[in-house]
Tab-separated table of C-alpha atoms in Angstrom:
chain	number	residue	atom	x	y	z
A	1190	ALA	CA	-14.377	6.513	8.528
A	1191	GLN	CA	-17.939	4.927	8.934
A	1192	SER	CA	-18.800	2.739	11.728
A	1193	VAL	CA	-22.185	1.223	12.961
A	1194	THR	CA	-23.145	0.117	16.192
A	1195	GLN	CA	-26.128	-1.665	16.988
A	1196	LEU	CA	-27.641	-2.476	20.010
A	1197	GLY	CA	-28.479	-5.466	22.240
A	1198	SER	CA	-27.067	-8.875	20.416
A	1199	HIS	CA	-30.158	-10.282	20.829
A	1200	VAL	CA	-33.920	-9.343	21.385
A	1201	SER	CA	-37.324	-11.340	22.056
A	1202	VAL	CA	-40.932	-10.439	21.691
A	1203	SER	CA	-43.730	-11.670	21.168
A	1204	GLU	CA	-45.724	-12.942	18.940
A	1205	GLY	CA	-47.840	-9.891	17.079
A	1206	ALA	CA	-45.488	-7.642	19.346
A	1207	LEU	CA	-43.666	-4.441	17.613
A	1208	VAL	CA	-40.126	-5.518	16.594
A	1209	LEU	CA	-37.621	-2.973	17.443
A	1210	LEU	CA	-33.836	-3.505	16.368
A	1211	ARG	CA	-31.492	-0.498	16.398
A	1212	CYS	CA	-28.534	1.094	14.426
A	1213	ASN	CA	-26.908	3.760	15.042
A	1214	TYR	CA	-23.826	4.699	12.482
A	1215	SER	CA	-20.842	7.213	12.367
A	1216	SER	CA	-20.016	8.667	8.804
A	1217	SER	CA	-18.038	11.956	7.512
A	1218	VAL	CA	-20.817	11.799	5.100
A	1219	PRO	CA	-23.967	11.567	4.290
A	1220	PRO	CA	-24.420	7.652	4.071
A	1221	TYR	CA	-26.272	4.891	2.327
A	1222	LEU	CA	-27.475	2.599	5.086
A	1223	PHE	CA	-28.880	-0.772	4.835
A	1224	TRP	CA	-30.777	-3.331	6.684
A	1225	TYR	CA	-29.766	-7.342	5.709
A	1226	VAL	CA	-31.572	-10.753	7.200
A	1227	GLN	CA	-29.790	-13.575	7.804
A	1228	TYR	CA	-31.113	-16.783	8.388
A	1229	PRO	CA	-29.352	-20.222	9.580
A	1230	ASN	CA	-26.875	-21.058	7.338
A	1231	GLN	CA	-28.406	-19.310	4.478
A	1232	GLY	CA	-26.754	-15.783	4.007
A	1233	LEU	CA	-27.642	-12.341	4.300
A	1234	GLN	CA	-30.281	-11.200	2.198
A	1235	LEU	CA	-30.952	-7.577	1.416
A	1236	LEU	CA	-34.085	-6.454	3.831
A	1237	LEU	CA	-33.632	-2.518	3.040
A	1238	LYS	CA	-31.860	0.573	1.999
A	1239	TYR	CA	-32.162	4.078	2.281
A	1240	THR	CA	-29.971	5.991	-0.152
A	1241	SER	CA	-30.993	9.392	0.437
A	1242	ALA	CA	-34.675	9.704	-0.940
A	1243	ALA	CA	-37.322	9.684	1.215
A	1244	THR	CA	-36.208	9.223	4.765
A	1245	LEU	CA	-39.238	6.008	5.850
A	1246	VAL	CA	-38.054	2.739	3.696
A	1247	LYS	CA	-40.230	-0.423	2.979
A	1248	GLY	CA	-38.687	-3.038	2.823
A	1249	ILE	CA	-39.352	-7.096	2.390
A	1250	ASN	CA	-41.473	-9.003	4.825
A	1251	GLY	CA	-43.084	-6.021	6.390
A	1252	PHE	CA	-40.036	-4.929	7.430
A	1253	GLU	CA	-39.194	-0.386	6.967
A	1254	ALA	CA	-36.743	1.334	8.412
A	1255	GLU	CA	-36.047	5.447	9.483
A	1256	PHE	CA	-32.899	7.176	8.556
A	1257	LYS	CA	-33.121	10.246	11.194
A	1258	LYS	CA	-29.665	12.378	10.273
A	1259	SER	CA	-29.526	13.800	13.989
A	1260	GLU	CA	-29.651	10.810	15.878
A	1261	THR	CA	-27.816	9.531	13.871
A	1262	SER	CA	-30.198	6.083	13.660
A	1263	PHE	CA	-31.667	4.225	11.331
A	1264	HIS	CA	-34.030	2.070	13.358
A	1265	LEU	CA	-35.655	-1.220	11.342
A	1266	THR	CA	-39.590	-2.225	12.685
A	1267	LYS	CA	-42.217	-4.242	11.923
A	1268	PRO	CA	-45.447	-3.982	13.372
A	1269	SER	CA	-46.143	-7.210	14.261
A	1270	ALA	CA	-43.826	-10.454	14.802
A	1271	HIS	CA	-44.310	-13.619	13.366
A	1272	MET	CA	-42.382	-16.643	13.977
A	1273	SER	CA	-40.825	-16.970	10.660
A	1274	ASP	CA	-39.023	-13.263	11.364
A	1275	ALA	CA	-36.650	-15.594	13.985
A	1276	ALA	CA	-33.352	-14.416	12.067
A	1277	GLU	CA	-29.940	-12.658	12.810
A	1278	TYR	CA	-29.949	-8.717	11.704
A	1279	PHE	CA	-27.083	-7.094	10.399
A	1280	CYS	CA	-27.426	-3.699	9.558
A	1281	ALA	CA	-24.787	-1.552	7.537
A	1282	VAL	CA	-23.044	1.384	6.322
A	1283	SER	CA	-21.691	2.408	3.246
A	1284	ASP	CA	-20.118	5.385	0.901
A	1285	PRO	CA	-22.018	6.741	-1.740
A	1286	SER	CA	-18.423	7.340	-3.581
A	1287	GLY	CA	-17.914	3.903	-3.287
A	1288	ASN	CA	-14.211	3.906	-2.577
A	1289	THR	CA	-14.969	1.546	0.610
A	1290	PRO	CA	-16.714	-1.463	1.380
A	1291	LEU	CA	-19.663	-2.132	3.851
A	1292	VAL	CA	-19.144	-1.669	7.092
A	1293	PHE	CA	-21.668	-4.381	8.716
A	1294	GLY	CA	-22.423	-3.969	12.450
A	1295	LYS	CA	-21.894	-6.999	14.766
A	1296	GLY	CA	-25.358	-8.162	14.342
A	1297	THR	CA	-28.937	-8.579	16.814
A	1298	ARG	CA	-30.372	-12.244	17.179
A	1299	LEU	CA	-34.146	-11.950	17.112
A	1300	SER	CA	-36.609	-14.320	18.437
A	1301	VAL	CA	-40.393	-14.816	18.933
A	1302	ILE	CA	-41.522	-16.144	20.887
A	1303	ALA	CA	-45.196	-17.834	20.312
B	1260	GLU	CA	-32.049	-17.950	-5.812
B	1261	THR	CA	-29.744	-14.929	-5.354
B	1262	GLY	CA	-27.864	-14.442	-8.137
B	1263	VAL	CA	-24.408	-15.308	-6.626
B	1264	THR	CA	-24.069	-19.416	-6.020
B	1265	GLN	CA	-21.445	-20.531	-3.898
B	1266	THR	CA	-20.305	-24.083	-4.218
B	1267	PRO	CA	-20.155	-26.654	-2.286
B	1268	ARG	CA	-22.200	-26.235	0.162
B	1269	HIS	CA	-20.713	-28.400	3.219
B	1270	LEU	CA	-16.807	-29.068	3.287
B	1271	VAL	CA	-14.992	-31.278	6.150
B	1272	MET	CA	-11.530	-31.125	5.021
B	1273	GLY	CA	-8.219	-32.283	6.670
B	1274	MET	CA	-5.783	-29.777	8.626
B	1275	THR	CA	-3.058	-31.552	5.431
B	1276	ASN	CA	-6.010	-31.034	2.877
B	1277	LYS	CA	-5.880	-28.516	-0.111
B	1278	LYS	CA	-9.302	-27.484	-1.415
B	1279	SER	CA	-11.086	-24.577	-2.860
B	1280	LEU	CA	-14.596	-22.651	-2.355
B	1281	LYS	CA	-15.684	-21.289	-6.205
B	1282	CYS	CA	-18.380	-18.658	-5.782
B	1283	GLU	CA	-20.015	-16.843	-8.956
B	1284	GLN	CA	-22.165	-14.537	-10.154
B	1285	HIS	CA	-24.286	-13.276	-12.792
B	1286	LEU	CA	-25.554	-9.817	-11.757
B	1287	GLY	CA	-23.229	-7.916	-14.048
B	1288	HIS	CA	-21.268	-6.937	-11.073
B	1289	ASN	CA	-17.753	-5.138	-11.250
B	1290	ALA	CA	-16.598	-6.209	-7.131
B	1291	MET	CA	-16.418	-9.501	-5.361
B	1292	TYR	CA	-16.008	-10.221	-1.811
B	1293	TRP	CA	-15.011	-13.207	0.370
B	1294	TYR	CA	-16.051	-12.533	4.415
B	1295	LYS	CA	-15.747	-15.338	6.694
B	1296	GLN	CA	-18.528	-15.492	10.007
B	1297	SER	CA	-17.869	-17.047	12.503
B	1298	ALA	CA	-19.859	-18.674	15.446
B	1299	LYS	CA	-20.601	-15.433	18.021
B	1300	LYS	CA	-17.817	-12.850	16.435
B	1301	PRO	CA	-18.998	-9.998	13.423
B	1302	LEU	CA	-18.278	-10.971	9.830
B	1303	GLU	CA	-14.887	-10.594	8.998
B	1304	LEU	CA	-14.519	-8.879	5.229
B	1305	MET	CA	-11.172	-10.820	3.930
B	1306	PHE	CA	-10.854	-10.130	0.650
B	1307	VAL	CA	-11.783	-7.265	-1.729
B	1308	TYR	CA	-11.686	-7.547	-6.238
B	1309	ASN	CA	-12.404	-4.897	-7.864
B	1310	PHE	CA	-12.275	-4.935	-11.555
B	1311	LYS	CA	-10.433	-8.448	-10.594
B	1312	GLU	CA	-7.750	-6.806	-8.684
B	1313	GLN	CA	-7.592	-7.188	-6.001
B	1314	THR	CA	-8.038	-4.339	-3.594
B	1315	GLU	CA	-7.789	-4.998	-0.308
B	1316	ASN	CA	-6.099	-7.969	2.067
B	1317	ASN	CA	-7.400	-7.812	5.562
B	1318	SER	CA	-4.565	-9.176	7.171
B	1319	VAL	CA	-5.685	-12.812	5.939
B	1320	PRO	CA	-2.647	-15.467	6.775
B	1321	SER	CA	-1.302	-16.923	3.893
B	1322	ARG	CA	-3.203	-20.417	3.931
B	1323	PHE	CA	-6.233	-18.711	2.347
B	1324	SER	CA	-5.289	-17.915	-1.067
B	1325	PRO	CA	-8.080	-15.852	-3.660
B	1326	GLU	CA	-8.118	-16.365	-7.209
B	1327	CYS	CA	-10.843	-13.317	-9.759
B	1328	PRO	CA	-10.350	-15.583	-12.824
B	1329	ASN	CA	-12.242	-13.058	-14.314
B	1330	SER	CA	-15.277	-10.950	-12.788
B	1331	SER	CA	-17.991	-13.514	-12.546
B	1332	HIS	CA	-15.738	-16.017	-10.672
B	1333	LEU	CA	-14.063	-15.612	-7.453
B	1334	PHE	CA	-12.019	-18.894	-5.369
B	1335	LEU	CA	-10.783	-19.314	-2.052
B	1336	HIS	CA	-8.409	-21.720	-2.406
B	1337	LEU	CA	-7.274	-23.311	1.050
B	1338	HIS	CA	-4.373	-25.744	1.939
B	1339	THR	CA	-3.483	-26.051	6.014
B	1340	LEU	CA	-5.989	-24.863	7.583
B	1341	GLN	CA	-6.373	-24.872	10.836
B	1342	PRO	CA	-9.501	-26.171	13.154
B	1343	GLU	CA	-10.048	-22.869	13.878
B	1344	ASP	CA	-10.628	-22.011	10.318
B	1345	SER	CA	-13.759	-23.270	10.700
B	1346	ALA	CA	-16.720	-21.045	10.399
B	1347	LEU	CA	-19.812	-19.948	7.065
B	1348	TYR	CA	-17.272	-18.809	4.349
B	1349	LEU	CA	-19.655	-16.168	2.555
B	1350	CYS	CA	-19.544	-14.853	-0.499
B	1351	ALA	CA	-20.877	-10.933	-2.060
B	1352	SER	CA	-21.088	-9.057	-5.130
B	1353	SER	CA	-22.265	-5.568	-5.989
B	1354	GLN	CA	-21.877	-3.099	-8.547
B	1355	ASN	CA	-19.138	0.228	-8.100
B	1356	ALA	CA	-17.666	-0.832	-4.968
B	1357	GLY	CA	-21.307	-1.837	-2.392
B	1358	SER	CA	-22.571	2.036	-2.597
B	1359	ASN	CA	-26.551	-0.216	-3.686
B	1360	GLY	CA	-25.427	-2.637	-1.114
B	1361	TYR	CA	-23.971	-6.498	-1.608
B	1362	THR	CA	-25.749	-9.664	-3.075
B	1363	PHE	CA	-24.647	-12.871	-1.299
B	1364	GLY	CA	-24.851	-16.315	-1.756
B	1365	SER	CA	-25.895	-18.962	0.319
B	1366	GLY	CA	-22.263	-18.941	1.926
B	1367	THR	CA	-20.140	-22.382	2.096
B	1368	ARG	CA	-20.377	-24.263	5.875
B	1369	LEU	CA	-15.569	-25.748	6.611
B	1370	THR	CA	-15.508	-27.288	9.369
B	1371	VAL	CA	-11.723	-28.423	9.754
B	1372	VAL	CA	-10.853	-31.703	11.559
């Protein structure tokens, strides 16, 4: 069975500050991992994904995430927050065999303060 | 344009009404999903269709009835809903059950009065 834990339901940062959103996973097989972003009243949009290639993955809007097997983590970072980054962020894990649906975390709401 | 289109974007219905939500994808994906997203609750997977066959039904009440006539279209038929069914309903599609992630639609905001 797979699961995802997102630490912190709400994170607040100042504009220009580092963004760090935490995700830890549990998986019995080498996982694929994803980060999605959701703006108000919109669907989820894929930010980036790890599919067993490079452990440091770069995504859209300046975000990146690093897969750390020893820590079972896939934290999302951005060096400098913009007001437009304020949204809900979801981490998700999948079984590469494709036999089970994606498992999503509960989400972290990011607020950016001017 | 996300490749997954949901209609309508907003829907208000009474508890005795019957309505349907529609989802359409032109990405060539073979799996489609319905999710419910309520305020301050995690995403809830409702139904999964692989190659038009329903493969998962997560204890969803019978007042929600899915239909997948082909691999590009997915419907969610609604009848005698309750106010607690008010939520954002999201459709998603994927190739090979999600090993490369899902593509989501913009959702239908449903309000039951």
